[in-house]
Coordinates of C-alpha atoms in Angstrom, one line a residue:
X20 CA 8.8 -12.0 163.5
X21 CA 11.3 -9.4 164.8
X22 CA 10.2 -5.7 164.2
X23 CA 13.4 -4.8 162.6
X24 CA 13.0 -7.7 160.1
X25 CA 9.5 -6.6 159.4
X26 CA 10.5 -3.0 158.9
X27 CA 13.3 -4.1 156.6
X28 CA 11.0 -6.0 154.4
X29 CA 8.7 -3.0 154.1
X30 CA 11.8 -0.9 153.2
X31 CA 12.7 -3.3 150.6
X32 CA 9.1 -3.3 149.3
X33 CA 8.9 0.6 149.3
X34 CA 12.4 0.8 147.6
X35 CA 11.2 -1.7 144.8
X36 CA 7.9 0.1 144.2
X37 CA 9.8 3.6 144.1
X38 CA 12.2 2.0 141.3
X39 CA 9.3 0.6 139.5
X40 CA 7.1 3.8 139.5
X41 CA 10.2 5.8 138.4
X42 CA 10.9 3.6 135.6
X43 CA 7.3 3.5 134.4
X44 CA 6.5 7.3 134.8
X45 CA 9.8 8.7 134.2
X46 CA 9.3 10.8 137.2
X47 CA 11.8 9.9 140.0
X48 CA 10.6 11.9 143.0
X49 CA 8.6 9.0 144.7
X50 CA 11.1 8.8 147.4
X51 CA 10.9 12.4 148.1
X52 CA 7.4 12.0 148.7
X53 CA 8.0 9.3 151.4
X54 CA 10.7 11.1 153.3
X55 CA 8.3 12.7 155.8
X56 CA 6.0 9.5 156.0
X57 CA 8.1 6.5 156.2
X58 CA 10.4 7.5 159.3
X59 CA 7.4 8.2 161.6
X60 CA 5.7 5.1 160.3
X61 CA 8.8 3.0 161.2
X62 CA 9.1 4.6 164.7
X63 CA 5.4 4.1 165.4
X64 CA 5.9 0.3 164.3
X65 CA 8.7 -0.1 166.8
X66 CA 6.7 1.7 169.3
X67 CA 3.8 -0.7 169.1
X68 CA 6.2 -3.4 170.3
X69 CA 7.4 -1.7 173.4
X70 CA 4.2 -2.2 175.5
X71 CA 3.5 1.4 176.2
X72 CA 7.2 2.5 177.0
X73 CA 7.2 6.3 177.7
X74 CA 10.4 6.9 175.7
X75 CA 8.9 5.3 172.7
X76 CA 5.7 7.0 173.0
X77 CA 7.5 10.4 173.0
X78 CA 9.7 9.3 170.2
X79 CA 6.7 8.5 168.2
X80 CA 5.0 12.1 168.9
X81 CA 8.1 13.8 167.9
X82 CA 8.6 12.0 164.8
X83 CA 5.1 12.5 163.8
X84 CA 5.5 16.3 164.4
X85 CA 8.6 16.3 162.3
X86 CA 6.9 14.4 159.6
X87 CA 3.8 16.6 159.8
X88 CA 6.1 19.8 159.3
X89 CA 8.1 18.2 156.2
X90 CA 4.7 16.8 154.7
X91 CA 2.9 20.3 154.9
X92 CA 6.0 22.1 153.6
X93 CA 6.3 19.7 150.7
X94 CA 2.7 19.5 149.8
X95 CA 2.2 23.4 149.7
X96 CA 5.2 23.5 147.2
X97 CA 3.4 21.2 144.9
X98 CA 5.7 18.1 145.8
X99 CA 2.7 15.8 145.7
X100 CA 1.1 17.0 142.6
X101 CA 1.7 15.6 139.1
X102 CA 4.8 17.1 137.7
X103 CA 6.3 17.9 141.0
X104 CA 9.5 16.1 140.3
X105 CA 12.8 17.4 142.0
X106 CA 14.7 19.7 139.6
X107 CA 18.0 17.9 140.4
X108 CA 16.8 14.6 139.0
X109 CA 15.8 16.5 135.8
X110 CA 19.3 17.9 135.7
X111 CA 21.0 14.7 136.3
X112 CA 19.0 13.0 133.4
X113 CA 20.2 15.7 131.2
X114 CA 23.9 15.3 132.1
X115 CA 24.1 11.4 132.6
X116 CA 23.5 8.8 129.8
X117 CA 20.3 6.7 130.0
X118 CA 22.2 3.5 131.3
X119 CA 24.0 5.4 133.8
X120 CA 21.0 7.4 135.1
X121 CA 19.0 4.0 135.3
X122 CA 21.7 2.6 137.4
X123 CA 21.7 5.8 139.6
X124 CA 17.9 5.6 140.0
X125 CA 18.2 2.0 141.2
X126 CA 21.1 2.3 143.6
X127 CA 20.7 5.7 145.1
X128 CA 17.3 7.1 144.5
X129 CA 15.3 4.0 145.1
X130 CA 17.2 1.9 147.5
X131 CA 19.8 3.7 149.1
X132 CA 17.5 6.5 150.1
X133 CA 14.8 4.1 151.3
X134 CA 17.5 2.4 153.6
X135 CA 18.4 5.7 154.9
X136 CA 14.8 6.3 155.8
X137 CA 14.8 3.1 157.8
X138 CA 18.0 4.0 159.5
X139 CA 16.4 7.4 160.8
X140 CA 14.1 5.3 162.7
X141 CA 16.5 2.7 163.8
X142 CA 17.3 4.3 167.3
X143 CA 13.6 3.6 168.2
X144 CA 14.1 0.0 167.7
X145 CA 17.3 0.3 170.0
X146 CA 15.2 2.1 172.5
X147 CA 12.5 -0.5 172.5
X148 CA 15.0 -3.1 173.7
X149 CA 14.0 -4.6 177.1
X150 CA 17.3 -3.9 178.4
X151 CA 17.2 -0.2 177.7
X152 CA 17.5 2.2 180.6
X153 CA 14.4 3.9 181.8
X154 CA 13.3 7.5 181.2
X155 CA 15.8 9.8 182.5
X156 CA 16.7 13.5 182.7
X157 CA 18.9 13.3 179.4
X158 CA 15.6 12.1 177.7
X159 CA 13.8 15.3 178.9
X160 CA 16.6 17.5 178.0
X161 CA 16.9 15.8 174.3
X162 CA 13.0 16.3 173.9
X163 CA 13.0 20.0 174.9
X164 CA 16.1 20.5 172.4
X165 CA 14.2 18.8 169.6
X166 CA 11.0 20.7 170.1
X167 CA 13.0 24.0 170.2
X168 CA 14.8 22.9 166.9
X169 CA 11.7 21.8 165.3
X170 CA 10.1 25.2 166.1
X171 CA 13.1 26.9 164.5
X172 CA 12.7 24.9 161.5
X173 CA 9.0 25.6 161.3
X174 CA 9.6 29.4 161.3
X175 CA 12.4 29.2 158.7
X176 CA 10.1 27.2 156.6
X177 CA 7.5 30.0 156.7
X178 CA 10.3 32.7 156.0
X179 CA 11.4 30.9 153.1
X180 CA 7.9 30.4 151.8
X181 CA 7.0 33.9 152.0
X182 CA 10.4 34.8 150.4
X183 CA 10.1 32.6 147.5
X184 CA 6.5 33.8 146.8
X185 CA 7.6 37.4 146.9
X186 CA 10.6 36.6 144.5
X187 CA 8.2 34.8 142.1
X188 CA 5.7 37.9 142.2
X189 CA 8.4 40.4 141.5
X190 CA 10.4 38.4 139.1
X191 CA 13.6 36.7 139.7
X192 CA 15.6 39.4 137.7
X193 CA 14.8 41.8 140.7
X194 CA 15.9 41.8 144.3
X195 CA 17.8 39.2 146.2
X196 CA 17.9 35.5 144.9
X197 CA 18.5 34.1 148.4
X198 CA 16.9 34.8 151.8
X199 CA 19.6 36.5 153.9
X200 CA 17.1 37.6 156.8
X201 CA 15.6 36.0 159.6
X202 CA 16.6 32.5 160.3
X203 CA 18.9 32.5 157.4
X204 CA 20.9 35.5 158.4
X205 CA 24.5 35.1 159.1
X206 CA 27.4 37.7 159.9
X207 CA 28.2 37.8 156.1
X208 CA 24.7 38.3 154.9
X209 CA 24.0 41.1 157.5
X210 CA 27.2 42.8 156.0
X211 CA 25.8 42.4 152.6
X212 CA 22.3 43.6 153.6
X213 CA 24.0 46.7 155.0
X214 CA 25.7 47.4 151.8
X215 CA 22.7 46.9 149.8
X216 CA 20.8 49.5 152.0
X217 CA 23.6 52.0 151.5
X218 CA 23.5 51.3 147.7
X219 CA 19.7 52.0 147.8
X220 CA 20.4 55.2 149.5
X221 CA 23.0 56.3 147.0
X222 CA 20.6 55.3 144.1
X223 CA 17.9 57.4 145.5
X224 CA 20.1 60.4 145.9
X225 CA 21.2 59.9 142.2
X226 CA 17.7 59.9 141.0
X227 CA 17.1 63.4 142.6
X228 CA 19.9 64.7 140.2
X229 CA 18.8 63.0 137.1
X230 CA 16.6 60.0 135.6
X231 CA 17.1 56.8 136.9
X232 CA 16.4 53.5 135.1
X233 CA 13.8 51.0 136.7
X234 CA 16.6 48.7 137.2
X235 CA 18.4 51.0 139.3
X236 CA 15.1 51.7 141.4
X237 CA 14.6 48.0 141.8
X238 CA 18.1 47.6 143.0
X239 CA 17.5 50.1 145.7
X240 CA 14.7 47.9 146.9
X241 CA 16.8 44.6 146.8
X242 CA 16.9 44.5 150.7

């Protein structure tokens, strides 16, 4: 059987299983739990039919690294734990009628997303073709760029993790609601941070002239 045909059958089986599990458990994040697992598995499957082609070997290693990063980040946020359903599905269930959400679950959550996961790995099937060009300088460049981007995403993940934990510890009513420093910084957020620091200094100067509320003091520490 052609590797793509076998992968398509696996995709169909995964989509059906996700749909059934969602209908039975009333929890609809089963595809979310497969996002970091299925694409590397598909790439590895295509690579296994390439007879040790260097490009497919590198693609498999990169896909596994990408999947490991996502899996670790998703797991530490409780994505694989019971009740770890994506809040967006909860919100959509609240807004949509039961029949409409059931159709949405079948078409988009279960099947469309699983098809998308297979398509993410489809370039590996093309690369496994006997007529594909041998490894070249463009492959080397793409590998280096991928690793640099992966490193940046990993750093950003850790920054977000620390920020969200700090926000939870101090209470969401205090401090910034979104990360505006590090990898998440933009010219606009830098300007906002500068204004916040100016506001903090102004607040502290006021506190010397009279009593200040705890909200004012918390606002001074927002950045």
